[in-house]
CSV table of C-alpha atoms in Angstrom, one decimal:
chain,number,residue,atom,x,y,z
A,6,MET,CA,96.5,121.8,111.3
A,7,TYR,CA,96.6,125.1,112.0
A,8,GLU,CA,99.6,127.1,113.3
A,9,GLU,CA,99.2,126.8,117.2
A,10,GLU,CA,98.5,123.6,117.2
A,11,PHE,CA,101.5,123.3,115.5
A,12,GLU,CA,103.4,124.9,117.9
A,13,ARG,CA,102.2,123.3,120.7
A,14,ILE,CA,102.8,119.5,119.2
A,15,LYS,CA,106.7,120.7,118.5
A,16,GLN,CA,107.1,122.3,121.4
A,17,LEU,CA,106.0,118.6,123.3
A,18,LEU,CA,108.0,116.6,121.1
A,19,ASN,CA,111.0,119.0,121.8
A,20,THR,CA,110.4,117.9,125.3
A,21,LEU,CA,109.5,114.0,125.4
A,22,ARG,CA,113.5,114.6,123.4
A,23,MET,CA,114.7,116.0,126.0
A,24,ASP,CA,113.5,114.0,128.5
A,25,ALA,CA,114.2,110.6,127.1
A,26,SER,CA,117.3,111.6,126.3
A,27,ALA,CA,116.6,111.0,122.4
A,28,LYS,CA,118.0,111.9,119.4
A,29,ILE,CA,115.3,112.1,117.3
A,30,VAL,CA,111.5,112.5,117.4
A,31,PHE,CA,108.8,111.7,114.9
A,32,LEU,CA,105.6,111.9,114.7
A,33,VAL,CA,103.7,110.4,111.7
A,34,ASP,CA,100.7,110.1,110.8
A,35,LYS,CA,99.2,105.9,110.6
A,36,ASN,CA,99.4,107.0,106.0
A,37,GLY,CA,102.6,107.7,106.2
A,38,GLN,CA,102.5,111.7,106.5
A,39,GLN,CA,105.3,112.5,108.6
A,40,ILE,CA,103.7,115.6,110.9
A,41,ALA,CA,106.2,117.4,112.8
A,42,GLY,CA,109.8,116.4,114.3
A,43,ALA,CA,112.5,117.2,117.0
A,44,GLY,CA,116.2,116.7,117.3
A,45,GLU,CA,118.6,115.2,114.3
A,46,VAL,CA,115.8,115.4,112.1
A,47,ASN,CA,118.4,116.1,109.1
A,48,LEU,CA,120.5,112.9,109.8
A,49,VAL,CA,117.9,110.8,108.4
A,50,ASP,CA,116.0,110.6,105.2
A,51,SER,CA,112.9,111.3,107.7
A,52,THR,CA,110.1,110.9,104.8
A,53,SER,CA,111.3,107.5,104.1
A,54,LEU,CA,110.8,107.0,107.9
A,55,ALA,CA,107.3,107.8,107.7
A,56,SER,CA,106.5,105.7,105.0
A,57,LEU,CA,108.3,102.8,106.3
A,58,THR,CA,106.5,103.5,110.2
A,59,ALA,CA,104.0,103.2,109.3
A,60,GLY,CA,104.0,100.6,106.6
A,61,ASN,CA,105.4,98.2,109.6
A,62,VAL,CA,102.5,99.6,111.6
A,63,ALA,CA,100.2,98.6,109.4
A,64,ALA,CA,100.9,95.1,109.1
A,65,THR,CA,101.8,94.8,113.0
A,66,ASP,CA,98.3,95.2,113.0
A,67,GLY,CA,97.3,93.1,110.4
A,68,LEU,CA,99.5,90.7,112.4
A,69,ALA,CA,98.0,91.9,115.7
A,70,ARG,CA,94.6,91.1,114.3
A,71,LEU,CA,95.0,87.9,112.8
A,72,ILE,CA,95.8,86.4,116.6
A,73,GLY,CA,92.9,88.4,117.8
A,74,GLU,CA,94.7,91.1,119.3
A,75,LYS,CA,93.2,94.4,118.7
A,76,GLU,CA,96.5,96.2,118.6
A,77,PHE,CA,100.3,95.7,118.9
A,78,SER,CA,100.9,99.8,120.7
A,79,ILE,CA,104.4,99.1,121.2
A,80,LEU,CA,106.8,98.4,118.0
A,81,PHE,CA,110.8,98.6,119.8
A,82,HIS,CA,113.6,97.8,117.6
A,83,GLU,CA,117.5,97.1,119.1
A,84,GLY,CA,120.0,98.0,116.7
A,85,ARG,CA,123.8,97.8,118.1
A,86,LYS,CA,124.1,101.4,118.6
A,87,ASP,CA,121.0,103.6,118.0
A,88,ASN,CA,117.1,102.5,118.6
A,89,ILE,CA,114.2,102.8,117.1
A,90,HIS,CA,110.5,102.8,120.1
A,91,ILE,CA,107.2,103.3,117.8
A,92,SER,CA,104.0,103.4,119.4
A,93,ILE,CA,100.5,104.7,118.9
A,94,VAL,CA,99.0,107.8,119.4
A,95,GLY,CA,95.2,108.6,119.8
A,96,GLN,CA,94.4,105.6,117.8
A,97,ARG,CA,95.9,107.5,114.4
A,98,LEU,CA,98.7,108.8,115.1
A,99,ILE,CA,102.3,107.2,115.4
A,100,LEU,CA,104.9,108.5,117.7
A,101,VAL,CA,108.7,106.9,116.5
A,102,VAL,CA,111.5,107.7,118.8
A,103,ILE,CA,115.4,107.3,118.2
A,104,PHE,CA,117.4,106.9,120.8
A,105,ASP,CA,121.2,105.4,121.7
A,106,GLU,CA,123.2,104.3,124.3
A,107,ARG,CA,122.4,108.4,126.3
A,108,SER,CA,119.1,107.1,127.0
A,109,SER,CA,117.3,103.4,127.9
A,110,LEU,CA,114.5,101.5,126.6
A,111,GLY,CA,112.7,101.9,130.2
A,112,LEU,CA,112.8,105.8,130.3
A,113,VAL,CA,111.6,106.3,126.9
A,114,ARG,CA,108.7,104.3,127.8
A,115,LEU,CA,108.1,105.6,130.8
A,116,ARG,CA,108.4,109.2,128.9
A,117,VAL,CA,106.3,108.7,125.5
A,118,ARG,CA,103.5,108.4,128.3
A,119,LYS,CA,103.4,111.1,129.6
A,120,ALA,CA,104.3,112.6,126.5
A,121,SER,CA,101.6,110.4,124.8
A,122,ALA,CA,98.3,111.9,127.4
A,123,ASP,CA,99.6,115.1,126.5
A,124,LEU,CA,100.0,114.5,122.4
A,125,GLU,CA,96.5,112.9,122.7
A,126,ARG,CA,95.1,116.2,124.4
A,127,VAL,CA,95.7,118.4,121.8
A,128,LEU,CA,94.9,116.5,119.3
A,129,ASN,CA,91.2,116.3,120.5
A,130,GLU,CA,91.1,119.8,121.2
A,131,MET,CA,91.8,119.9,117.6
A,132,ASP,CA,89.1,117.9,116.6
A,133,SER,CA,86.8,120.0,118.8
A,134,LYS,CA,88.1,123.3,117.2
A,135,ALA,CA,87.8,121.8,113.7
A,136,GLN,CA,84.4,121.5,114.7
A,137,GLU,CA,83.0,124.8,115.5
A,138,VAL,CA,84.5,126.2,112.6
A,139,GLY,CA,83.1,123.9,110.6
A,140,ALA,CA,83.8,124.3,106.9
A,141,VAL,CA,83.3,128.1,106.4
A,142,GLU,CA,87.0,129.2,107.5
A,143,THR,CA,88.6,125.7,105.8
A,144,ALA,CA,87.3,126.3,102.5
A,145,SER,CA,89.8,124.0,101.0
A,146,PRO,CA,93.1,126.6,99.3
A,147,PHE,CA,92.3,124.8,96.5
A,148,ALA,CA,88.7,125.7,95.4
A,149,GLU,CA,90.4,127.9,92.4
A,150,ILE,CA,92.3,125.6,90.9
A,151,THR,CA,92.7,125.8,87.3
A,152,ASP,CA,94.3,123.2,84.4
A,153,ASP,CA,96.8,125.5,84.3
A,154,ASP,CA,98.3,125.5,87.3
A,155,ILE,CA,98.3,121.5,87.5
A,156,ASP,CA,100.0,121.9,83.1
A,157,ALA,CA,102.5,124.2,85.8
A,158,LEU,CA,103.8,121.3,87.9
A,159,PHE,CA,104.2,118.5,85.3
A,160,SER,CA,105.9,122.0,83.1
A,161,GLU,CA,109.2,121.2,83.7
B,1,MET,CA,93.3,110.1,102.7
B,2,SER,CA,95.1,114.0,101.8
B,3,PHE,CA,96.7,115.8,105.0
B,4,ILE,CA,97.5,119.4,103.8
B,5,ASN,CA,99.2,121.6,106.4
B,6,TYR,CA,98.0,125.1,107.0
B,7,ALA,CA,101.0,126.0,109.3
B,8,ALA,CA,103.9,124.3,106.9
B,9,ARG,CA,101.4,125.4,104.2
B,10,GLU,CA,102.0,121.5,102.3
B,11,ILE,CA,99.8,119.3,101.2
B,12,ASN,CA,100.4,115.9,101.1
B,13,VAL,CA,98.7,113.4,98.9
B,14,LYS,CA,98.8,109.5,98.4
B,15,ILE,CA,98.9,107.7,94.5
B,16,VAL,CA,98.3,103.8,94.6
B,17,PHE,CA,99.9,102.1,91.7
B,18,TYR,CA,97.6,98.6,91.2
B,19,GLY,CA,97.3,95.6,88.8
B,20,PRO,CA,97.9,92.0,88.2
B,21,GLY,CA,101.7,90.5,89.3
B,22,LEU,CA,104.8,91.8,86.7
B,23,CYS,CA,102.4,94.2,84.7
B,24,GLY,CA,105.5,97.2,85.3
B,25,LYS,CA,104.2,99.4,88.2
B,26,THR,CA,107.6,99.4,89.8
B,27,THR,CA,108.8,100.0,86.2
B,28,ASN,CA,106.6,103.3,86.2
B,29,LEU,CA,108.1,105.4,89.4
B,30,GLN,CA,111.8,103.6,88.3
B,31,TYR,CA,110.8,106.1,85.5
B,32,ILE,CA,109.9,108.4,87.1
B,33,TYR,CA,112.1,108.6,89.6
B,34,GLU,CA,115.0,108.4,86.5
B,35,LYS,CA,113.2,111.1,84.6
B,36,SER,CA,112.7,113.4,87.9
B,37,ASN,CA,115.1,116.0,89.1
B,38,PRO,CA,117.1,115.2,91.7
B,39,GLN,CA,115.8,118.1,94.0
B,40,GLN,CA,112.4,117.3,93.9
B,41,LYS,CA,112.4,113.8,94.4
B,42,GLY,CA,113.3,111.1,97.9
B,43,LYS,CA,114.7,108.2,97.8
B,44,LEU,CA,112.8,105.2,95.5
B,45,ILE,CA,112.5,102.7,98.8
B,46,SER,CA,111.8,99.4,97.0
B,47,LEU,CA,110.4,96.2,100.0
B,48,ALA,CA,111.7,93.7,97.4
B,49,THR,CA,112.5,89.7,97.2
B,50,GLU,CA,115.9,88.7,96.4
B,51,THR,CA,114.1,88.3,92.6
B,52,ASP,CA,113.0,91.5,92.4
B,53,ARG,CA,109.5,91.0,93.0
B,54,THR,CA,108.1,93.1,95.1
B,55,LEU,CA,107.2,91.8,98.5
B,56,PHE,CA,105.4,95.0,100.5
B,57,PHE,CA,106.2,98.0,98.5
B,58,ASP,CA,107.7,100.3,96.5
B,59,PHE,CA,107.8,104.4,97.4
B,60,LEU,CA,109.0,107.2,96.2
B,61,PRO,CA,107.8,110.8,97.2
B,62,LEU,CA,108.1,113.7,94.5
B,63,ASP,CA,107.9,117.5,94.9
B,64,LEU,CA,106.3,119.0,92.3
B,65,GLY,CA,106.5,122.6,93.3
B,66,ALA,CA,103.7,125.2,94.7
B,67,VAL,CA,100.2,124.8,94.0
B,68,ARG,CA,98.5,128.5,95.1
B,69,GLY,CA,101.6,128.7,97.8
B,70,PHE,CA,101.1,125.4,99.5
B,71,LYS,CA,103.3,122.4,98.3
B,72,THR,CA,102.8,119.8,96.2
B,73,ARG,CA,104.0,116.5,97.7
B,74,PHE,CA,102.7,113.0,96.3
B,75,HIS,CA,103.2,110.1,97.8
B,76,LEU,CA,103.9,107.6,95.2
B,77,TYR,CA,102.9,103.6,96.6
B,78,THR,CA,102.9,100.5,94.7
B,79,VAL,CA,101.0,97.5,95.8
B,80,PRO,CA,102.8,93.6,95.7
B,81,GLY,CA,101.2,92.7,92.4
B,82,GLN,CA,101.1,88.7,93.4
B,83,VAL,CA,97.7,86.8,94.6
B,84,PHE,CA,98.9,85.2,97.9
B,85,TYR,CA,99.7,88.9,98.6
B,86,ASP,CA,96.2,90.9,99.5
B,87,ALA,CA,96.4,91.3,102.9
B,88,SER,CA,99.7,93.8,102.4
B,89,ARG,CA,97.4,95.1,99.5
B,90,LYS,CA,95.0,96.0,101.7
B,91,LEU,CA,97.3,97.9,104.3
B,92,ILE,CA,98.4,100.1,101.9
B,93,LEU,CA,95.6,101.0,99.7
B,94,LYS,CA,94.4,103.2,103.4
B,95,GLY,CA,94.6,106.5,103.2
B,96,VAL,CA,94.5,106.8,99.5
B,97,ASP,CA,94.0,109.8,97.3
B,98,GLY,CA,94.0,108.0,94.0
B,99,VAL,CA,94.6,104.8,92.3
B,100,VAL,CA,96.5,103.9,88.9
B,101,PHE,CA,95.3,101.0,87.6
B,102,VAL,CA,98.3,99.4,85.6
B,103,ALA,CA,97.2,96.8,83.1
B,104,ASP,CA,99.3,93.9,81.2
B,105,SER,CA,98.7,94.3,77.4
B,106,GLN,CA,99.4,89.9,76.8
B,107,GLU,CA,96.4,88.6,75.7
B,108,ALA,CA,97.6,86.1,78.9
B,109,ARG,CA,97.1,88.5,81.5
B,110,MET,CA,94.1,89.6,80.5
B,111,ASP,CA,92.4,87.0,83.6
B,112,ALA,CA,95.3,88.1,85.3
B,113,ASN,CA,94.1,92.1,85.3
B,114,VAL,CA,90.6,91.7,85.2
B,115,GLU,CA,90.8,89.4,88.7
B,116,SER,CA,93.5,92.4,89.9
B,117,LEU,CA,90.9,94.6,89.0
B,118,ARG,CA,88.2,92.8,91.0
B,119,ASN,CA,90.8,92.7,94.2
B,120,LEU,CA,91.2,96.6,93.8
B,121,GLU,CA,87.3,97.2,94.3
B,122,GLU,CA,87.2,94.8,97.1
B,123,ASN,CA,89.7,96.2,99.2
B,124,LEU,CA,88.9,99.7,98.1
B,125,ARG,CA,85.8,99.0,100.1
B,126,GLU,CA,87.5,97.9,103.5
B,127,ASN,CA,89.8,100.8,103.9
B,128,GLY,CA,85.4,103.0,102.9
B,129,PHE,CA,86.6,104.2,100.0
B,130,GLU,CA,84.1,103.5,96.3
B,131,LEU,CA,86.1,103.1,92.6
B,132,LYS,CA,83.4,104.4,91.0
B,133,THR,CA,84.2,108.1,93.2
B,134,ILE,CA,87.7,107.7,94.2
B,135,PRO,CA,90.5,109.3,92.0
B,136,TYR,CA,91.0,107.2,89.1
B,137,VAL,CA,93.3,106.2,85.8
B,138,LEU,CA,93.5,102.9,84.1
B,139,GLN,CA,97.0,102.9,81.7
B,140,PHE,CA,97.6,99.7,78.7
B,141,ASN,CA,101.3,98.5,80.3
B,142,LYS,CA,103.5,97.1,78.4
B,143,ARG,CA,101.9,98.0,74.2
B,144,ASP,CA,105.7,97.2,72.8
B,145,LEU,CA,104.3,93.7,72.7
B,146,PRO,CA,103.8,91.3,70.1
B,147,SER,CA,101.1,89.3,72.1
B,148,ALA,CA,99.8,93.1,73.3
B,149,MET,CA,95.8,92.5,72.7
B,150,PRO,CA,93.8,95.7,70.6
B,151,VAL,CA,93.2,98.3,72.9
B,152,ASP,CA,89.3,98.3,72.3
B,153,ASP,CA,88.8,95.2,73.2
B,154,MET,CA,90.9,95.7,76.0
B,155,TYR,CA,88.9,98.9,77.1
B,156,ARG,CA,86.2,96.8,76.8
B,157,LEU,CA,87.3,94.3,79.3
B,158,LEU,CA,88.5,97.0,81.7
B,159,ASN,CA,87.3,100.3,81.6
B,160,PHE,CA,85.5,101.0,84.5
B,161,LYS,CA,83.9,103.9,84.8
B,162,GLY,CA,84.4,105.6,81.5
B,163,GLU,CA,88.2,106.9,82.8
B,164,PRO,CA,91.0,108.6,81.2
B,165,THR,CA,92.7,106.0,80.4
B,166,PHE,CA,96.6,106.2,78.1
B,167,GLU,CA,98.6,103.9,76.6
B,168,ALA,CA,102.2,103.3,77.8
B,169,VAL,CA,105.9,101.1,78.1
B,170,ALA,CA,106.7,102.2,81.4
B,171,THR,CA,110.0,100.5,79.7
B,172,LYS,CA,111.1,103.3,77.6
B,173,GLY,CA,108.9,105.0,79.9
B,174,ILE,CA,105.8,105.9,77.4
B,175,GLY,CA,102.7,107.1,79.1
B,176,VAL,CA,104.4,107.4,82.4
B,177,PHE,CA,104.1,110.8,82.7
B,178,GLU,CA,100.5,111.6,81.1
B,179,THR,CA,99.3,108.5,83.8
B,180,LEU,CA,100.6,110.1,86.8
B,181,LYS,CA,99.9,114.0,85.3
B,182,ALA,CA,95.9,112.7,84.9
B,183,VAL,CA,95.4,111.2,88.1
B,184,ALA,CA,97.5,114.3,90.4
B,185,LYS,CA,94.6,116.3,87.4
B,186,GLN,CA,92.1,114.2,89.8
B,187,VAL,CA,93.2,114.3,92.7
B,188,LEU,CA,94.3,118.5,92.9
B,189,TYR,CA,89.8,118.7,91.5
B,190,GLU,CA,88.8,116.6,94.8
B,191,LEU,CA,90.8,118.6,96.7
B,192,ARG,CA,88.9,121.9,95.6
B,193,SER,CA,85.0,120.6,96.6
B,194,ARG,CA,86.5,119.9,100.5
């Protein structure tokens, strides 16, 4: 993922957070890696949140297949104060919205639907761009990694 | 699959500790957690039953520092070892970059080791990976137990492709970081070719 798309994704998440009156919005991939966030992200342990969300979605996907569904595209967890709305974007990313009584499930659902479509568009553009650019420009930054680099990681 | 974020100059890598029930996967993670600097580690999350058996997974994020200007973050997962949690194991292998197989050295657990290894091969395949090609390290845990089987015999039985193999006593931390380093090395080398 590159600077330009990253900024656009962050912008979309910010807009969604405001439109939905949410506290925090996260975008996570299905493997549990956090991609971007908006709002009071420092209030939660975002790494753990990403991995648990992905685990949650994976388990729910498993349940869906067991009963013959393709997927459950929306998960909603209701708490006493805060609630979590989880939805799948473009079949590979997970959009997490955390909100409290200042918003409502209906509003969040509505705004998420719009934001998902926008996010999906950015993702698709990213894919076609990646294909155009090809492997040339995206040479791995690790192309020349050495034993010393790796030893340094474990030095302490 | 590892996720390289060029904008944030960050790379995330997923490593899964696999093995039969009670072989010490969670213990490996706990030791890594205890011995890592507070700035390096996130929370160790254990989704376990009341009797401390892993129910879904353990998760430990670890920041190891920068390589070539890219922050490297390792996400370590364990799977639940008990046979009937197979559906969960399959899910956790999704997007894996490297695997550590933790084998229980007790003679009585050899069948369980072999079964778990086969199960790993099968579940990797279902996720689109091959044990032959994925970064992979073998650990013989519980070497301190009197009933531990000779290393040579275990090697013949369990070594799959000449992968790096380590003797360990995870409760005391022996061999734990050596194992992690070996798998990290393979994963990072693998990235060279991408």
